[in-house]
PDB file of C-alpha atoms in Angstrom:
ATOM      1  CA  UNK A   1       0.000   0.000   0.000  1.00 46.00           C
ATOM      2  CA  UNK A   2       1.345   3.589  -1.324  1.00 73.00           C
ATOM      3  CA  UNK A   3       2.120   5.850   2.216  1.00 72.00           C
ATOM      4  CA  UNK A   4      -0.699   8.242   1.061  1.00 77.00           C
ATOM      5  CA  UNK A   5      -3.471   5.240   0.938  1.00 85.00           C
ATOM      6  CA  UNK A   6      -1.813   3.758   4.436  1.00 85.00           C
ATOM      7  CA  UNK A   7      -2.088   7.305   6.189  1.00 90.00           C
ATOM      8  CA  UNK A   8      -5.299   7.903   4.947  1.00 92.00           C
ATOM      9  CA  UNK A   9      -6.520   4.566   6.705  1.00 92.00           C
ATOM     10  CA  UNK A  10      -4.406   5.646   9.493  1.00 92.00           C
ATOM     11  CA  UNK A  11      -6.286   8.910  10.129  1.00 94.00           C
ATOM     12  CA  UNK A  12      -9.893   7.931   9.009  1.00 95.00           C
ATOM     13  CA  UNK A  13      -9.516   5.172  11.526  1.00 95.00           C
ATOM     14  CA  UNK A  14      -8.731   7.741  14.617  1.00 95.00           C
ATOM     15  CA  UNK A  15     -11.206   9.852  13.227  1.00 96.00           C
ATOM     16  CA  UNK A  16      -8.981  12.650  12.063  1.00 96.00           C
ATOM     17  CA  UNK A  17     -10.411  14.944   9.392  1.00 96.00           C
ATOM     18  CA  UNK A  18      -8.213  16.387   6.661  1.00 95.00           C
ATOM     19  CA  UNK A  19      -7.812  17.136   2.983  1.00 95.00           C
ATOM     20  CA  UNK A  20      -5.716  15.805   0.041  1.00 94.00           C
ATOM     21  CA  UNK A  21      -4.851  17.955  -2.332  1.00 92.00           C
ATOM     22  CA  UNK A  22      -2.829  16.931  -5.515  1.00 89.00           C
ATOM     23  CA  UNK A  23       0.048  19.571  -6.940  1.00 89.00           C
ATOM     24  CA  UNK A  24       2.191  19.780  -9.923  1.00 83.00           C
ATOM     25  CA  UNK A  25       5.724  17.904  -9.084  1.00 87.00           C
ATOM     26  CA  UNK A  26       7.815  20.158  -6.344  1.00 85.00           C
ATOM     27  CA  UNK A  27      10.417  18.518  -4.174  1.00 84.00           C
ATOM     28  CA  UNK A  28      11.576  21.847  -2.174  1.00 83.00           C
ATOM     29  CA  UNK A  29       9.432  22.368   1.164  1.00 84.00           C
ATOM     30  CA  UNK A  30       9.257  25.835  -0.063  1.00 84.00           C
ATOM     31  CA  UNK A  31       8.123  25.266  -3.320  1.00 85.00           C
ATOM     32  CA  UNK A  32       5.316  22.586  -2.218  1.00 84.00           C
ATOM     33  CA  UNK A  33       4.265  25.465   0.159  1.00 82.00           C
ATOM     34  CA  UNK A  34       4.176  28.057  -2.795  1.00 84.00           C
ATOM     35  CA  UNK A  35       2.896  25.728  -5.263  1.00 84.00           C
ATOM     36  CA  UNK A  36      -0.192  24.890  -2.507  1.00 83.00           C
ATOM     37  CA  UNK A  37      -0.327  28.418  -1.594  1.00 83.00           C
ATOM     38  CA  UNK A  38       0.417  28.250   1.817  1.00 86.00           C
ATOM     39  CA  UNK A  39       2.366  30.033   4.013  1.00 84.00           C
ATOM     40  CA  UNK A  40       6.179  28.229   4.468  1.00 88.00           C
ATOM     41  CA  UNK A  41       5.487  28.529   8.217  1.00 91.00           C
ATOM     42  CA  UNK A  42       1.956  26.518   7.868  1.00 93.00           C
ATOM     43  CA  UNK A  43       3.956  23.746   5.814  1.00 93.00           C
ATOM     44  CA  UNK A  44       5.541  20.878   8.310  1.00 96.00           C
ATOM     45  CA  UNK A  45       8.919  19.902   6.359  1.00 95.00           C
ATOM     46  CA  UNK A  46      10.675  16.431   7.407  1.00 97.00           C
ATOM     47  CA  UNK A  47      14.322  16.560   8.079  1.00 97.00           C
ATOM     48  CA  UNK A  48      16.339  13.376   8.912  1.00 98.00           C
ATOM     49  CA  UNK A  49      18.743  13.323  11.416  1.00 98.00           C
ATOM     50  CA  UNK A  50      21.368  10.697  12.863  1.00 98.00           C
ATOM     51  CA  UNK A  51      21.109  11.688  16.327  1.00 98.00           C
ATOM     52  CA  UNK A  52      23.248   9.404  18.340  1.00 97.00           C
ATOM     53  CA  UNK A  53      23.405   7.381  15.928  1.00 96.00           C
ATOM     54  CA  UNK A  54      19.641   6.643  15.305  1.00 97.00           C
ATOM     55  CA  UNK A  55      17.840   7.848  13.188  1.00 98.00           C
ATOM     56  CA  UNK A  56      15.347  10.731  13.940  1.00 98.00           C
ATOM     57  CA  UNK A  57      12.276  12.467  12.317  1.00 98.00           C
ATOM     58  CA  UNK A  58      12.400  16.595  12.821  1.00 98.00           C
ATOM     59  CA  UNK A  59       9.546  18.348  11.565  1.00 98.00           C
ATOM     60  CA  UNK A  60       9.865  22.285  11.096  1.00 96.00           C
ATOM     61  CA  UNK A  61       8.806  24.842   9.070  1.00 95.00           C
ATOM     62  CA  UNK A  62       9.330  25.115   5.441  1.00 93.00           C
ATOM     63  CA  UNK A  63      11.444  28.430   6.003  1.00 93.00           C
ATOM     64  CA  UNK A  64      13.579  27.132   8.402  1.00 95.00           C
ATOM     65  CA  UNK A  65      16.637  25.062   8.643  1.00 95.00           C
ATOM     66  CA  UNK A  66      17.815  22.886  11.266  1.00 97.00           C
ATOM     67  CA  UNK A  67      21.011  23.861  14.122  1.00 97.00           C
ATOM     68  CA  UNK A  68      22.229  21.000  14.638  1.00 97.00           C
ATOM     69  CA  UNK A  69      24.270  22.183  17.637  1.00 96.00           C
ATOM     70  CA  UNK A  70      20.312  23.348  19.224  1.00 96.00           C
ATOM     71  CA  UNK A  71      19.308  20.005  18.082  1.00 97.00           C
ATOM     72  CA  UNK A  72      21.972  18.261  20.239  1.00 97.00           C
ATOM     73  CA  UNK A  73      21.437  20.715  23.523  1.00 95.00           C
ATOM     74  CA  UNK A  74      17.716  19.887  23.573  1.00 94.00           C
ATOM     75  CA  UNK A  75      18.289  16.580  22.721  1.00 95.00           C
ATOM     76  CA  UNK A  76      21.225  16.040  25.496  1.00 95.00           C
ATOM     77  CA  UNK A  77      22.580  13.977  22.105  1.00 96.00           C
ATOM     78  CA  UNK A  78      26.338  13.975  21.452  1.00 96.00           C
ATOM     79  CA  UNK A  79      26.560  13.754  17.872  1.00 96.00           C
ATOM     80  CA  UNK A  80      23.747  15.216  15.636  1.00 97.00           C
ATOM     81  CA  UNK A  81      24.238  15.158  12.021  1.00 98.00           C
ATOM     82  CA  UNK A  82      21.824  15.070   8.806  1.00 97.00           C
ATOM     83  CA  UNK A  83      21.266  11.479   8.153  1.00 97.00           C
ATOM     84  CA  UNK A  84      21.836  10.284   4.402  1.00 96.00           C
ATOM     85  CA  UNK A  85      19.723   9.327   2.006  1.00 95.00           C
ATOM     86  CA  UNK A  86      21.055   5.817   1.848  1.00 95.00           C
ATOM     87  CA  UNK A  87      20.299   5.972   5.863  1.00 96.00           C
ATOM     88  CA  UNK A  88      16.911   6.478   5.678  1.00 96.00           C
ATOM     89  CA  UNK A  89      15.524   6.032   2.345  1.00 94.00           C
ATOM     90  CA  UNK A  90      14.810   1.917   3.058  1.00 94.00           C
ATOM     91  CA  UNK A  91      12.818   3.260   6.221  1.00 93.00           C
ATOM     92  CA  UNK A  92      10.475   4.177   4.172  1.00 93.00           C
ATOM     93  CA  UNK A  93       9.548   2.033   1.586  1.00 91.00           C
ATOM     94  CA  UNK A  94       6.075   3.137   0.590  1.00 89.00           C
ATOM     95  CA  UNK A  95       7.610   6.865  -0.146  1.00 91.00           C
ATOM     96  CA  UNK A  96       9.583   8.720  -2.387  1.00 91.00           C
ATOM     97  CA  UNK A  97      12.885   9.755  -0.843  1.00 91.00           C
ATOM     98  CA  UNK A  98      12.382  13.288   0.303  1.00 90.00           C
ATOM     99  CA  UNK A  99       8.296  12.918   0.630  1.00 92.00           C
ATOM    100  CA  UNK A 100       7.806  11.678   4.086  1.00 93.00           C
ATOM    101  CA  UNK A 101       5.086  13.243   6.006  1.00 95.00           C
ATOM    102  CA  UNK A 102       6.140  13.733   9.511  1.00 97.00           C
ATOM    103  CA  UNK A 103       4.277  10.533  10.889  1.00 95.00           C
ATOM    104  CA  UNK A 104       7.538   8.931  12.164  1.00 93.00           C
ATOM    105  CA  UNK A 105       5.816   7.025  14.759  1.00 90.00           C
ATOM    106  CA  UNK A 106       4.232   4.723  11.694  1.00 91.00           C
ATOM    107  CA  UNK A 107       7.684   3.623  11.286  1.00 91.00           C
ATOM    108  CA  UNK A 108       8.866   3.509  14.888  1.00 94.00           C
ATOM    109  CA  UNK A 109      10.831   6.762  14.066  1.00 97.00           C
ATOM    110  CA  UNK A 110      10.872   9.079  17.159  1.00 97.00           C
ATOM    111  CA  UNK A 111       9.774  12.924  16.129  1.00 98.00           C
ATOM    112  CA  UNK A 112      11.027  16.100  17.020  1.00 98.00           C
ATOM    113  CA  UNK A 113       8.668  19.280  16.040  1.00 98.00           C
ATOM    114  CA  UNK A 114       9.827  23.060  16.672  1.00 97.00           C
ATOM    115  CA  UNK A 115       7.599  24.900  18.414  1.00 96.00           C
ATOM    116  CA  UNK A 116       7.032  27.865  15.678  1.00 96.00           C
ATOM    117  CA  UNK A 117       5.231  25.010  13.672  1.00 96.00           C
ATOM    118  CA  UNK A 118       3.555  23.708  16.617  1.00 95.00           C
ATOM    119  CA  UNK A 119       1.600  27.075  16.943  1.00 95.00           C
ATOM    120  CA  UNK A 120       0.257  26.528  13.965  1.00 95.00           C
ATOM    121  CA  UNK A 121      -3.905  25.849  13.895  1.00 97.00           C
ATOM    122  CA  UNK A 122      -3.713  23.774  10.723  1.00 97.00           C
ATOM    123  CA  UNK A 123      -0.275  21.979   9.098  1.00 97.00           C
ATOM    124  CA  UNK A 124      -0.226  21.033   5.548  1.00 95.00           C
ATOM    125  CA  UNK A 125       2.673  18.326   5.094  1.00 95.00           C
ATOM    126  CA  UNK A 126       4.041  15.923   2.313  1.00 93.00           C
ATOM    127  CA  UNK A 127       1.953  12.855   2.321  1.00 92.00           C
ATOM    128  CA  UNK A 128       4.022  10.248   0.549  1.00 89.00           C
ATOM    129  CA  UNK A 129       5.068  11.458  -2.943  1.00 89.00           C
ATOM    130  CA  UNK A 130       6.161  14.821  -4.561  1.00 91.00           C
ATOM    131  CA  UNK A 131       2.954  15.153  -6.085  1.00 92.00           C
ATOM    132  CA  UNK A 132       0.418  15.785  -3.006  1.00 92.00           C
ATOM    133  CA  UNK A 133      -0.313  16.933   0.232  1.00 93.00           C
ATOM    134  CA  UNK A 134      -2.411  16.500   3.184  1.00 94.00           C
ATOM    135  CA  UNK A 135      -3.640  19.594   4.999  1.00 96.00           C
ATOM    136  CA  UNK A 136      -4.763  18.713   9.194  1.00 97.00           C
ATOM    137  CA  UNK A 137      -5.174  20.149  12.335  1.00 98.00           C
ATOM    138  CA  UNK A 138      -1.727  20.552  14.072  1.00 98.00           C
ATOM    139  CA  UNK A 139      -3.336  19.099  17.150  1.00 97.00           C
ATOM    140  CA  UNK A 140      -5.412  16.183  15.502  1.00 98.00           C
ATOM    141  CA  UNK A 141      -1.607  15.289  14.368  1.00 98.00           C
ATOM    142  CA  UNK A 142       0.247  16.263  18.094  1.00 97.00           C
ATOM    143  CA  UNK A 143      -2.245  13.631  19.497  1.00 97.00           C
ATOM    144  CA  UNK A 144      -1.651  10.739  17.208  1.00 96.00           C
ATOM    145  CA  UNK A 145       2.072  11.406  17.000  1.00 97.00           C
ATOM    146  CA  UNK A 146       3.140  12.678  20.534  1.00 97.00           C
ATOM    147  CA  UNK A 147       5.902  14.499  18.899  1.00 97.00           C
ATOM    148  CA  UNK A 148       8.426  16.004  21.548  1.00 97.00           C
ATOM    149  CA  UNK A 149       8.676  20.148  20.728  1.00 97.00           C
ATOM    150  CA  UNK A 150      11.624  21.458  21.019  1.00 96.00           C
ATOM    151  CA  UNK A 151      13.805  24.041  19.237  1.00 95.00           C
ATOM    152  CA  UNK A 152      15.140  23.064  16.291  1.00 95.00           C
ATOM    153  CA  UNK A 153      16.270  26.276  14.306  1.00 94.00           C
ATOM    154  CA  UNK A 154      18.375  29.418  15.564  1.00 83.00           C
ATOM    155  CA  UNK A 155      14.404  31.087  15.768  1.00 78.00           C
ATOM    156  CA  UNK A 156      13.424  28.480  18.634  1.00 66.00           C
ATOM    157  CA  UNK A 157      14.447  28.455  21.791  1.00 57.00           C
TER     158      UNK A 157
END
């Protein structure tokens, strides 16, 4: 089953309402966002991260760019690097690399969200390929995924 058609399931089963909205190829999170038009701050990019060696789902804005050194203070981690694509492309097999919506838990991934994203009322996210999104309520995804905020970027604290 394609990632979009499993997380679908996934949310229609724990009665989460949201909408799927096809796009012309982008693989940027800043182009999704403008080709959606959406704000970047409203789109949820997934970066992957070796963080002590394992790998690790963070989820910020599409603006934004990760500190790794923030990433390893709030993370008490000591080493924090971007993970490869050969590292986690196999972890998701259902995806195209670069297309993973930030449901890490479905693949026993642990996630990481900053908090500017987490004030957001509604998150619009990747959802499996380069050619579509899924737009939900940020906390209709906080309670499925119990995603630990913390600052991720030189913005956050």
């Amino acid at each position: 089953m394609r990632h979009k058609e499993r997380l679908e399931t996934y949310l229609r089963e724990n009665r989460v309402e949201f909408q799927v909205q096809p796009h012309p190829p982008a693989y940027t999170a800043q182009e999704v966002a403008a080709t959606e038009h959406v704000p970047g701050r409203m789109f949820a990019k997934v970066v992957m991260a070796m963080v002590n060696g394992n790998l690790t789902m963070l989820v910020l804005q599409a603006p934004d760019a990760v500190d790794l050194q923030k990433v390893a203070n709030a993370l008490g981690a000591n080493e924090v690097r971007l993970a490869a694509e050969d590292e986690f492309a196999p972890r998701f097999p259902d995806c195209e690399v670069g297309a993973m919506p930030p449901f890490g838990t479905l693949y026993n991934l642990p996630v990481y969200v900053d908090p500017a994203l987490a004030e957001n009322e509604n998150i619009v996210f990747e959802a499996g390929a380069h050619i579509v999104t899924m737009l939900m309520k940020y906390a209709d995804f906080e309670r499925l995924v119990q995603p630990k905020v913390v600052g991720l970027t030189n913005r956050t604290g």
